[in-house]
């Protein structure tokens, strides 16, 4: 029988295989039996080996990871133990078994067997689990042990949203979902705005926002397979809008209160606040405080909000400061417009500076507790010192007293009104005048005061003003005779009072 000689290259390959026993001469060996012998040898003499697929894994934090693994060993041996470890250093003569490690025992699941499969699942991975892991098995023959080196490398990563540091209203913005390593499995990215899914603008791991405005100021996050990144605030900058002033405390403002004005506006970055009263700058800052407010602080206020992108003024607000009566005073008015007749009444008028207007005015006679009149005006018909008191809901104040003296003579009354500041000086002057008037009356046949009236049935009227040369002395003397019949009233010539300078008496007497 003819023999087929093996090619030289095949013979060289056979010679390189360790442990191959050649019982025949290579030159005489047929080709088919040689191939059969090679196949048998491969089955019977397979060596220890471990294969990881893939050998590098990138996983998301808190996800589950499957490490695919296969291994081989000589068929004449039996597997006594299989386990995974993450160190090549031995402890007490052996590599630590992860299934016995408290940090892994509840999270590690062996999915393989003792034949070929050595796959495991590691759940709820964390950044600390980033490491290189090895599969190890021990056989029964001569206690042979084998570790698959190099192992499988696990990298655990978080998802993070990368956004521009500075975004202005009107810009287009690109947000990127990043990880520290490339995820092993092809990922489908999902984007969220304030935890609500977005369906537009997604291109792979990026979110595109076209021409953003202040309403796009939100928290954005991305996710893969249910794992969501921490949210990132998109900071969109824009000019101030709608500045509004609030007043604290709200409601009625009373003199002496502490009042705070607060200017609020929608702006980014926060606006600087300038304050104006009737167009005049009065302060800066978001808050404008007035301690112990007074009536001088009443008026219209507004604020200006300004940042690097623009400015805006608020509407005006009005501070209306309430305060009790002050500067209460008494003035004199004679009721009869255009002419003064004997018998005209003299009226005292109470004036005051207050807010709100007075609820009422009360008139008192000095040293008497009960009021003798009410209202802003009062007619004094008897002698005495009188003052008024103004009231509103915030308080009251009284005026200085004025002296009213009524003389009852033959057929006439003389009413003298004197300011309290006259003092002793005015009293002396008054006595002198009375003395002169009495002397003149005694020298004349008719009952006249200063100017004689030819008609004996017609009474006379004389007004006399006295003004001290000192600033603190201001006294008035007014004499009124009893009213004559209606046809005896006389219109006084305004020129006769032009030399007097007491506006509170003379001008009102001529009105």
Short mmCIF file of C-alpha atoms in Angstrom, two decimals:
data_model
loop_
_atom_site.label_atom_id
_atom_site.label_comp_id
_atom_site.label_asym_id
_atom_site.label_seq_id
_atom_site.Cartn_x
_atom_site.Cartn_y
_atom_site.Cartn_z
CA UNK A 1 0.00 0.00 0.00
CA UNK A 2 1.33 3.34 -0.93
CA UNK A 3 1.93 5.78 1.87
CA UNK A 4 1.20 9.54 1.84
CA UNK A 5 4.08 11.49 3.07
CA UNK A 6 3.29 14.47 5.36
CA UNK A 7 4.40 17.85 4.14
CA UNK A 8 7.50 19.25 5.82
CA UNK A 9 5.67 22.22 7.37
CA UNK A 10 3.14 19.93 9.00
CA UNK A 11 5.91 17.76 10.34
CA UNK A 12 7.64 20.75 11.84
CA UNK A 13 4.35 21.80 13.51
CA UNK A 14 3.89 18.37 14.98
CA UNK A 15 7.41 18.32 16.32
CA UNK A 16 6.79 21.65 18.10
CA UNK A 17 3.79 20.27 20.04
CA UNK A 18 5.03 19.12 23.46
CA UNK A 19 4.24 15.61 24.54
CA UNK A 20 3.48 14.28 21.09
CA UNK A 21 4.75 10.70 20.88
CA UNK A 22 5.64 9.62 17.36
CA UNK A 23 5.47 5.81 17.08
CA UNK A 24 6.05 5.82 13.42
CA UNK A 25 8.55 7.33 11.25
CA UNK A 26 7.41 10.72 10.09
CA UNK A 27 8.38 9.82 6.57
CA UNK A 28 6.15 6.75 6.76
CA UNK A 29 3.16 8.21 8.59
CA UNK A 30 0.01 8.74 6.50
CA UNK A 31 -1.47 12.28 6.65
CA UNK A 32 -4.94 11.38 7.97
CA UNK A 33 -3.77 9.39 11.00
CA UNK A 34 -1.48 12.25 11.90
CA UNK A 35 -4.35 14.77 11.86
CA UNK A 36 -6.44 12.41 13.99
CA UNK A 37 -3.65 12.14 16.52
CA UNK A 38 -3.36 15.93 16.73
CA UNK A 39 -7.10 16.30 17.40
CA UNK A 40 -7.06 13.65 20.09
CA UNK A 41 -4.09 15.27 21.75
CA UNK A 42 -5.87 18.70 21.79
CA UNK A 43 -8.83 17.23 23.63
CA UNK A 44 -6.88 15.31 26.13
CA UNK A 45 -4.27 17.87 26.97
CA UNK A 46 -6.19 21.25 27.27
CA UNK A 47 -4.58 23.53 29.80
CA UNK A 48 -5.85 25.89 32.54
CA UNK A 49 -7.16 29.17 31.17
CA UNK A 50 -9.65 31.99 31.99
CA UNK A 51 -11.23 34.39 29.46
CA UNK A 52 -13.15 37.59 30.38
CA UNK A 53 -15.53 39.21 27.91
CA UNK A 54 -15.27 42.15 27.96
CA UNK A 55 -12.11 42.67 29.92
CA UNK A 56 -12.98 46.35 30.68
CA UNK A 57 -16.37 47.42 31.98
CA UNK A 58 -17.67 50.98 32.56
CA UNK A 59 -20.80 50.98 34.71
CA UNK A 60 -23.04 53.60 36.24
CA UNK A 61 -23.04 54.21 39.93
CA UNK A 62 -25.70 52.12 41.70
CA UNK A 63 -26.22 49.90 38.68
CA UNK A 64 -25.74 46.11 38.37
CA UNK A 65 -22.76 44.72 36.50
CA UNK A 66 -22.35 41.31 34.85
CA UNK A 67 -18.77 40.08 34.42
CA UNK A 68 -18.83 37.42 31.71
CA UNK A 69 -16.23 34.71 32.27
CA UNK A 70 -15.28 31.27 30.87
CA UNK A 71 -12.51 28.90 31.95
CA UNK A 72 -10.86 25.64 30.95
CA UNK A 73 -8.85 22.98 32.78
CA UNK A 74 -7.54 19.46 32.01
CA UNK A 75 -10.39 17.01 31.69
CA UNK A 76 -8.70 14.46 33.86
CA UNK A 77 -9.07 16.79 36.80
CA UNK A 78 -12.06 17.82 38.94
CA UNK A 79 -12.86 21.31 40.23
CA UNK A 80 -12.86 21.50 43.97
CA UNK A 81 -13.56 25.26 44.44
CA UNK A 82 -14.26 28.34 42.34
CA UNK A 83 -14.37 31.98 43.58
CA UNK A 84 -13.59 35.61 42.68
CA UNK A 85 -11.04 37.86 44.30
CA UNK A 86 -9.79 41.39 43.80
CA UNK A 87 -6.21 40.98 44.98
CA UNK A 88 -3.24 38.88 43.99
CA UNK A 89 -1.89 39.00 47.50
CA UNK A 90 -2.55 36.01 49.71
CA UNK A 91 -3.92 36.18 53.24
CA UNK A 92 -3.20 33.12 55.39
CA UNK A 93 -1.91 31.32 52.30
CA UNK A 94 -4.92 32.03 50.05
CA UNK A 95 -6.51 34.85 48.07
CA UNK A 96 -9.54 36.40 49.83
CA UNK A 97 -12.89 35.13 48.53
CA UNK A 98 -15.23 38.10 47.69
CA UNK A 99 -18.28 36.04 48.63
CA UNK A 100 -16.96 36.01 52.19
CA UNK A 101 -16.26 39.77 52.25
CA UNK A 102 -19.04 41.68 54.10
CA UNK A 103 -18.85 44.50 51.53
CA UNK A 104 -19.63 42.07 48.69
CA UNK A 105 -21.39 39.06 50.17
CA UNK A 106 -24.89 40.55 49.81
CA UNK A 107 -24.23 42.00 46.35
CA UNK A 108 -22.24 39.25 44.61
CA UNK A 109 -24.02 36.41 42.80
CA UNK A 110 -22.13 33.54 41.08
CA UNK A 111 -23.93 32.65 37.85
CA UNK A 112 -21.45 30.01 36.59
CA UNK A 113 -20.72 26.39 37.29
CA UNK A 114 -17.75 24.07 37.85
CA UNK A 115 -17.32 23.21 34.20
CA UNK A 116 -16.80 26.27 32.00
CA UNK A 117 -18.92 29.24 33.08
CA UNK A 118 -17.54 31.58 35.74
CA UNK A 119 -19.84 34.60 35.22
CA UNK A 120 -20.90 36.76 38.21
CA UNK A 121 -23.32 39.63 38.85
CA UNK A 122 -22.34 42.53 41.15
CA UNK A 123 -25.28 44.76 42.08
CA UNK A 124 -25.47 48.34 43.43
CA UNK A 125 -21.94 49.13 42.44
CA UNK A 126 -20.36 52.25 43.89
CA UNK A 127 -17.32 54.30 43.07
CA UNK A 128 -15.38 52.21 45.63
CA UNK A 129 -16.03 49.12 43.52
CA UNK A 130 -13.81 50.43 40.74
CA UNK A 131 -11.12 47.73 40.72
CA UNK A 132 -9.61 44.76 38.85
CA UNK A 133 -11.28 41.41 39.63
CA UNK A 134 -9.94 37.86 39.11
CA UNK A 135 -11.52 34.41 38.81
CA UNK A 136 -9.70 31.57 40.63
CA UNK A 137 -10.30 27.81 40.72
CA UNK A 138 -8.72 24.90 42.57
CA UNK A 139 -8.55 21.35 41.15
CA UNK A 140 -8.40 18.03 42.94
CA UNK A 141 -5.14 16.81 41.38
CA UNK A 142 -2.16 17.86 43.39
CA UNK A 143 -4.29 20.72 44.70
CA UNK A 144 -3.58 22.65 41.48
CA UNK A 145 -4.78 26.32 41.71
CA UNK A 146 -5.28 28.73 38.87
CA UNK A 147 -6.02 32.53 38.73
CA UNK A 148 -7.10 34.28 35.54
CA UNK A 149 -4.57 37.05 35.12
CA UNK A 150 -5.00 39.74 33.86
CA UNK A 151 -8.48 40.08 35.30
CA UNK A 152 -11.52 42.14 34.33
CA UNK A 153 -11.30 45.88 35.08
CA UNK A 154 -14.42 47.59 36.45
CA UNK A 155 -14.79 51.39 36.37
CA UNK A 156 -17.81 52.89 38.13
CA UNK A 157 -18.89 56.37 37.08
CA UNK A 158 -21.51 58.96 37.87
CA UNK A 159 -23.52 60.83 35.28
CA UNK A 160 -22.93 64.56 35.31
CA UNK A 161 -24.51 67.42 33.39
CA UNK A 162 -22.01 69.91 32.02
CA UNK A 163 -23.43 73.36 31.29
CA UNK A 164 -21.94 76.75 30.36
CA UNK A 165 -20.98 78.87 33.33
CA UNK A 166 -22.54 82.05 31.92
CA UNK A 167 -25.75 82.18 29.88
CA UNK A 168 -27.53 85.39 28.85
CA UNK A 169 -31.13 85.61 27.76
CA UNK A 170 -31.27 85.00 24.00
CA UNK A 171 -28.29 82.62 23.89
CA UNK A 172 -28.46 79.04 22.58
CA UNK A 173 -27.26 76.50 25.14
CA UNK A 174 -25.78 73.01 24.81
CA UNK A 175 -25.94 70.69 27.84
CA UNK A 176 -23.85 67.51 27.86
CA UNK A 177 -24.38 64.31 29.85
CA UNK A 178 -20.89 63.15 30.80
CA UNK A 179 -19.33 60.18 32.53
CA UNK A 180 -15.74 59.52 33.57
CA UNK A 181 -15.56 56.51 31.26
CA UNK A 182 -17.32 55.30 28.13
CA UNK A 183 -20.28 53.19 29.12
CA UNK A 184 -19.85 49.58 28.05
CA UNK A 185 -23.40 49.14 26.85
CA UNK A 186 -24.76 51.47 24.21
CA UNK A 187 -26.69 54.03 26.23
CA UNK A 188 -29.98 55.78 25.43
CA UNK A 189 -29.93 59.16 27.16
CA UNK A 190 -33.00 60.79 28.69
CA UNK A 191 -33.15 64.43 29.77
CA UNK A 192 -35.21 65.96 32.56
CA UNK A 193 -36.26 69.53 33.40
CA UNK A 194 -37.30 69.92 37.02
CA UNK A 195 -37.67 66.11 37.13
CA UNK A 196 -40.03 66.10 34.12
CA UNK A 197 -38.89 64.26 30.93
CA UNK A 198 -38.01 66.30 27.85
CA UNK A 199 -38.75 65.06 24.35
CA UNK A 200 -37.14 67.69 22.11
CA UNK A 201 -33.63 68.94 21.54
CA UNK A 202 -31.92 65.62 22.42
CA UNK A 203 -28.95 64.60 20.27
CA UNK A 204 -27.29 61.48 21.76
CA UNK A 205 -25.88 62.65 25.10
CA UNK A 206 -26.58 66.35 24.52
CA UNK A 207 -29.58 68.65 25.05
CA UNK A 208 -29.86 71.74 22.83
CA UNK A 209 -31.87 74.75 24.06
CA UNK A 210 -32.46 77.38 21.37
CA UNK A 211 -32.65 81.09 22.34
CA UNK A 212 -33.20 80.67 26.06
CA UNK A 213 -35.17 83.15 28.15
CA UNK A 214 -35.67 83.60 31.89
CA UNK A 215 -38.41 80.95 31.87
CA UNK A 216 -35.76 78.36 30.95
CA UNK A 217 -34.11 78.93 34.32
CA UNK A 218 -34.60 75.41 35.72
CA UNK A 219 -32.82 72.34 37.07
CA UNK A 220 -31.67 69.92 34.36
CA UNK A 221 -30.55 66.30 34.72
CA UNK A 222 -29.84 63.35 32.43
CA UNK A 223 -30.39 59.64 32.82
CA UNK A 224 -29.51 56.24 31.34
CA UNK A 225 -31.56 53.09 31.93
CA UNK A 226 -33.28 54.62 34.91
CA UNK A 227 -30.13 56.01 36.49
CA UNK A 228 -30.35 59.80 36.82
CA UNK A 229 -27.59 62.34 37.28
CA UNK A 230 -27.61 65.06 39.91
CA UNK A 231 -29.55 68.10 38.68
CA UNK A 232 -27.74 71.25 37.53
CA UNK A 233 -29.26 74.72 37.76
CA UNK A 234 -29.13 76.58 34.46
CA UNK A 235 -28.25 80.15 35.39
CA UNK A 236 -29.74 82.52 32.81
CA UNK A 237 -28.87 86.19 33.22
CA UNK A 238 -31.32 88.98 32.33
CA UNK A 239 -32.05 92.65 33.14
CA UNK A 240 -34.40 93.80 35.95
CA UNK A 241 -38.11 93.47 35.35
CA UNK A 242 -41.14 94.76 37.29
CA UNK A 243 -39.54 96.41 40.36
CA UNK A 244 -42.11 96.62 43.15
CA UNK A 245 -41.95 98.50 46.46
CA UNK A 246 -43.42 97.01 49.60
CA UNK A 247 -43.83 98.94 52.86
CA UNK A 248 -43.32 97.39 56.28
CA UNK A 249 -45.24 97.61 58.47
CA UNK A 250 -48.23 97.86 56.17
CA UNK A 251 -51.19 100.03 57.03
CA UNK A 252 -51.27 103.41 58.73
CA UNK A 253 -47.93 105.09 59.41
CA UNK A 254 -47.73 107.28 62.50
CA UNK A 255 -45.04 109.81 63.36
CA UNK A 256 -42.32 108.12 65.40
CA UNK A 257 -42.74 104.71 63.77
CA UNK A 258 -39.86 102.86 62.12
CA UNK A 259 -40.68 102.21 58.45
CA UNK A 260 -38.88 99.99 55.93
CA UNK A 261 -39.24 100.22 52.14
CA UNK A 262 -38.22 97.07 50.23
CA UNK A 263 -37.57 97.08 46.47
CA UNK A 264 -38.03 93.70 44.79
CA UNK A 265 -37.43 92.95 41.12
CA UNK A 266 -37.04 89.94 38.87
CA UNK A 267 -33.43 90.06 37.71
CA UNK A 268 -30.30 87.96 37.36
CA UNK A 269 -27.81 88.76 38.71
CA UNK A 270 -29.60 90.52 41.60
CA UNK A 271 -30.09 94.21 40.92
CA UNK A 272 -28.54 97.15 42.86
CA UNK A 273 -31.37 99.51 44.30
CA UNK A 274 -31.29 103.28 44.27
CA UNK A 275 -34.04 105.24 46.13
CA UNK A 276 -35.60 108.55 45.13
CA UNK A 277 -38.03 110.93 46.83
CA UNK A 278 -39.73 113.31 44.45
CA UNK A 279 -36.89 112.70 41.99
CA UNK A 280 -34.12 113.35 44.52
CA UNK A 281 -31.70 110.54 45.42
CA UNK A 282 -32.09 109.58 49.08
CA UNK A 283 -30.31 106.22 49.46
CA UNK A 284 -29.11 102.96 47.98
CA UNK A 285 -29.56 99.27 48.69
CA UNK A 286 -32.49 96.90 48.35
CA UNK A 287 -33.87 98.11 51.69
CA UNK A 288 -34.45 101.75 52.65
CA UNK A 289 -35.19 102.24 56.35
CA UNK A 290 -36.52 105.31 58.15
CA UNK A 291 -36.32 105.26 61.93
CA UNK A 292 -38.67 107.55 63.87
CA UNK A 293 -40.44 108.77 60.78
CA UNK A 294 -41.82 112.31 60.78
CA UNK A 295 -44.16 114.35 58.62
CA UNK A 296 -41.12 115.62 56.71
CA UNK A 297 -40.70 112.09 55.37
CA UNK A 298 -44.13 112.13 53.74
CA UNK A 299 -44.11 112.07 49.95
CA UNK A 300 -43.70 109.90 46.87
CA UNK A 301 -40.88 107.34 46.67
CA UNK A 302 -39.62 105.10 43.89
CA UNK A 303 -36.69 102.72 43.41
CA UNK A 304 -34.45 101.97 40.45
CA UNK A 305 -33.23 98.39 39.86
CA UNK A 306 -30.07 98.07 37.79
CA UNK A 307 -27.65 95.30 36.82
CA UNK A 308 -25.14 94.82 34.03
CA UNK A 309 -27.90 93.95 31.56
CA UNK A 310 -30.22 96.95 32.10
CA UNK A 311 -32.27 99.05 34.53
CA UNK A 312 -35.90 99.63 35.45
CA UNK A 313 -37.84 102.09 37.68
CA UNK A 314 -40.67 101.10 39.96
CA UNK A 315 -44.00 102.91 40.22
CA UNK A 316 -44.27 105.63 42.87
CA UNK A 317 -45.55 104.81 46.34
CA UNK A 318 -46.77 107.45 48.75
CA UNK A 319 -45.82 107.64 52.41
CA UNK A 320 -48.57 109.47 54.28
CA UNK A 321 -47.33 110.04 57.81
CA UNK A 322 -50.02 110.62 60.43
CA UNK A 323 -49.27 112.84 63.42
CA UNK A 324 -51.12 114.45 66.32
CA UNK A 325 -51.98 118.19 66.46
CA UNK A 326 -49.10 120.59 66.79
CA UNK A 327 -48.59 124.36 66.63
CA UNK A 328 -52.09 124.95 67.93
CA UNK A 329 -52.90 128.69 68.00
CA UNK A 330 -55.84 131.08 68.38
CA UNK A 331 -56.57 133.87 65.88
CA UNK A 332 -59.28 136.58 65.97
CA UNK A 333 -62.01 137.24 63.44
CA UNK A 334 -64.84 139.79 63.45
CA UNK A 335 -67.97 138.52 61.70
CA UNK A 336 -69.36 141.17 59.35
CA UNK A 337 -67.88 141.40 55.88
CA UNK A 338 -67.18 144.84 54.48
CA UNK A 339 -68.40 146.87 57.44
CA UNK A 340 -68.12 146.91 61.19
CA UNK A 341 -71.02 148.07 63.33
CA UNK A 342 -71.39 148.53 67.02
CA UNK A 343 -72.48 145.25 68.53
CA UNK A 344 -70.46 143.05 66.14
CA UNK A 345 -69.26 139.85 67.77
CA UNK A 346 -65.62 138.89 68.09
CA UNK A 347 -64.81 135.26 67.17
CA UNK A 348 -61.81 133.20 68.26
CA UNK A 349 -60.55 130.67 65.67
CA UNK A 350 -58.45 127.61 66.54
CA UNK A 351 -55.79 126.51 64.02
CA UNK A 352 -53.44 123.51 64.09
CA UNK A 353 -51.01 121.47 61.97
CA UNK A 354 -52.10 117.81 62.09
CA UNK A 355 -52.76 114.69 59.96
CA UNK A 356 -55.43 113.48 59.61
CA UNK A 357 -57.68 116.55 60.09
CA UNK A 358 -58.97 117.23 63.57
CA UNK A 359 -61.86 115.18 64.86
CA UNK A 360 -62.94 118.15 66.97
CA UNK A 361 -61.85 121.36 68.68
CA UNK A 362 -62.68 122.13 72.31
CA UNK A 363 -62.67 125.53 74.00
CA UNK A 364 -61.84 126.02 77.64
CA UNK A 365 -61.81 128.84 80.10
CA UNK A 366 -58.71 128.79 82.21
CA UNK A 367 -59.11 127.18 85.64
CA UNK A 368 -62.32 125.48 84.57
CA UNK A 369 -62.37 121.76 83.83
CA UNK A 370 -65.44 121.67 81.60
CA UNK A 371 -65.37 122.85 78.01
CA UNK A 372 -67.19 126.10 77.26
CA UNK A 373 -67.52 125.45 73.56
CA UNK A 374 -66.63 123.22 70.62
CA UNK A 375 -65.82 123.64 66.97
CA UNK A 376 -63.05 125.48 65.22
CA UNK A 377 -64.53 128.92 66.12
CA UNK A 378 -65.82 130.29 69.40
CA UNK A 379 -67.56 133.59 70.33
CA UNK A 380 -66.41 134.97 73.67
CA UNK A 381 -69.23 136.85 75.43
CA UNK A 382 -67.65 137.14 78.84
CA UNK A 383 -64.34 138.10 80.32
CA UNK A 384 -61.70 135.45 80.92
CA UNK A 385 -58.65 133.65 79.59
CA UNK A 386 -59.60 131.19 76.86
CA UNK A 387 -57.69 128.50 74.95
CA UNK A 388 -58.55 125.80 72.44
CA UNK A 389 -57.57 122.14 72.22
CA UNK A 390 -57.33 120.25 68.89
CA UNK A 391 -57.93 116.48 68.78
CA UNK A 392 -57.38 113.68 66.26
CA UNK A 393 -56.99 109.91 66.68
CA UNK A 394 -53.27 110.28 67.37
CA UNK A 395 -53.40 112.82 70.17
CA UNK A 396 -54.29 116.36 71.18
CA UNK A 397 -52.61 119.68 71.94
CA UNK A 398 -53.81 122.97 73.46
CA UNK A 399 -53.02 126.52 72.45
CA UNK A 400 -51.75 129.35 74.56
CA UNK A 401 -54.49 131.25 76.34
CA UNK A 402 -55.80 134.65 75.21
CA UNK A 403 -57.45 137.18 77.55
CA UNK A 404 -60.92 138.50 76.75
CA UNK A 405 -62.24 141.42 78.89
CA UNK A 406 -65.85 142.57 78.55
CA UNK A 407 -66.78 146.00 80.05
CA UNK A 408 -70.44 146.82 80.50
CA UNK A 409 -70.90 150.58 80.30
CA UNK A 410 -73.87 152.91 79.87
CA UNK A 411 -75.40 151.76 76.61
CA UNK A 412 -72.29 149.94 75.42
CA UNK A 413 -70.05 146.89 75.90
CA UNK A 414 -66.31 147.06 75.57
CA UNK A 415 -64.58 143.81 74.65
CA UNK A 416 -60.84 143.71 75.04
CA UNK A 417 -58.84 140.77 73.71
CA UNK A 418 -55.23 140.60 74.73
CA UNK A 419 -52.54 138.08 73.86
CA UNK A 420 -51.10 136.41 76.91
CA UNK A 421 -47.60 137.45 75.98
CA UNK A 422 -48.41 141.08 76.75
CA UNK A 423 -47.72 140.64 80.43
CA UNK A 424 -47.39 143.48 82.81
CA UNK A 425 -46.33 145.91 80.10
CA UNK A 426 -49.60 145.59 78.24
CA UNK A 427 -51.58 145.83 81.48
CA UNK A 428 -49.95 149.17 82.24
CA UNK A 429 -50.59 150.43 78.71
CA UNK A 430 -54.19 149.28 78.94
CA UNK A 431 -54.73 151.17 82.22
CA UNK A 432 -53.21 154.30 80.74
CA UNK A 433 -55.49 154.10 77.73
CA UNK A 434 -58.54 153.63 79.90
CA UNK A 435 -57.50 156.60 81.98
CA UNK A 436 -57.08 158.79 78.90
CA UNK A 437 -60.39 157.65 77.46
CA UNK A 438 -62.23 158.38 80.71
CA UNK A 439 -60.66 161.82 80.95
CA UNK A 440 -61.65 162.66 77.40
CA UNK A 441 -65.14 161.36 78.01
CA UNK A 442 -65.49 163.58 81.05
CA UNK A 443 -64.40 166.58 78.99
CA UNK A 444 -66.96 165.96 76.25
CA UNK A 445 -70.75 166.15 76.33
CA UNK A 446 -71.25 163.05 74.21
CA UNK A 447 -70.24 159.49 75.09
CA UNK A 448 -67.41 158.99 72.61
CA UNK A 449 -64.29 156.91 72.75
CA UNK A 450 -61.75 158.55 70.49
CA UNK A 451 -63.66 160.09 67.62
CA UNK A 452 -66.83 162.11 68.38
CA UNK A 453 -69.93 161.19 66.37
CA UNK A 454 -72.35 164.05 65.80
CA UNK A 455 -75.47 161.88 65.94
CA UNK A 456 -76.30 161.14 69.64
CA UNK A 457 -78.30 158.07 68.61
CA UNK A 458 -75.35 156.59 66.77
CA UNK A 459 -72.74 154.69 68.67
CA UNK A 460 -69.10 154.83 67.69
CA UNK A 461 -66.47 152.16 66.99
CA UNK A 462 -62.75 152.51 67.42
CA UNK A 463 -60.06 149.90 66.87
CA UNK A 464 -56.63 150.41 68.37
CA UNK A 465 -53.63 148.14 67.80
CA UNK A 466 -50.56 148.06 69.92
CA UNK A 467 -47.41 146.33 68.81
CA UNK A 468 -44.34 145.97 71.01
CA UNK A 469 -40.92 146.70 69.60
CA UNK A 470 -39.72 143.40 71.03
CA UNK A 471 -40.27 140.14 69.19
CA UNK A 472 -41.88 138.40 72.14
CA UNK A 473 -44.52 141.11 72.73
CA UNK A 474 -47.55 141.16 70.48
CA UNK A 475 -50.75 142.58 72.02
CA UNK A 476 -54.03 143.62 70.54
CA UNK A 477 -56.68 145.87 71.95
CA UNK A 478 -60.09 145.99 70.35
CA UNK A 479 -63.02 148.07 71.56
CA UNK A 480 -66.56 147.45 70.33
CA UNK A 481 -69.55 149.58 71.33
CA UNK A 482 -73.10 148.23 71.48
CA UNK A 483 -74.84 147.85 68.14
CA UNK A 484 -76.99 150.80 67.08
CA UNK A 485 -80.03 150.46 64.87
CA UNK A 486 -79.30 148.72 61.58
CA UNK A 487 -79.21 151.94 59.62
CA UNK A 488 -76.51 153.34 61.88
CA UNK A 489 -73.79 150.85 60.76
CA UNK A 490 -70.85 152.60 59.24
CA UNK A 491 -68.48 151.31 56.63
CA UNK A 492 -64.96 151.88 57.78
CA UNK A 493 -62.40 153.35 55.48
CA UNK A 494 -59.62 150.76 54.91
CA UNK A 495 -57.17 153.64 54.72
CA UNK A 496 -57.78 154.33 58.38
CA UNK A 497 -56.16 150.94 59.20
CA UNK A 498 -53.28 151.14 56.77
CA UNK A 499 -50.89 152.25 59.43
CA UNK A 500 -51.53 149.13 61.54
CA UNK A 501 -49.47 146.00 61.05
CA UNK A 502 -51.43 143.33 62.88
CA UNK A 503 -52.71 141.04 60.09
CA UNK A 504 -54.56 138.76 62.51
CA UNK A 505 -56.87 141.62 63.55
CA UNK A 506 -56.93 144.41 61.01
CA UNK A 507 -57.21 142.36 57.83
CA UNK A 508 -59.91 140.12 59.22
CA UNK A 509 -61.84 143.13 60.49
CA UNK A 510 -61.91 144.56 56.96
CA UNK A 511 -62.97 141.33 55.22
#
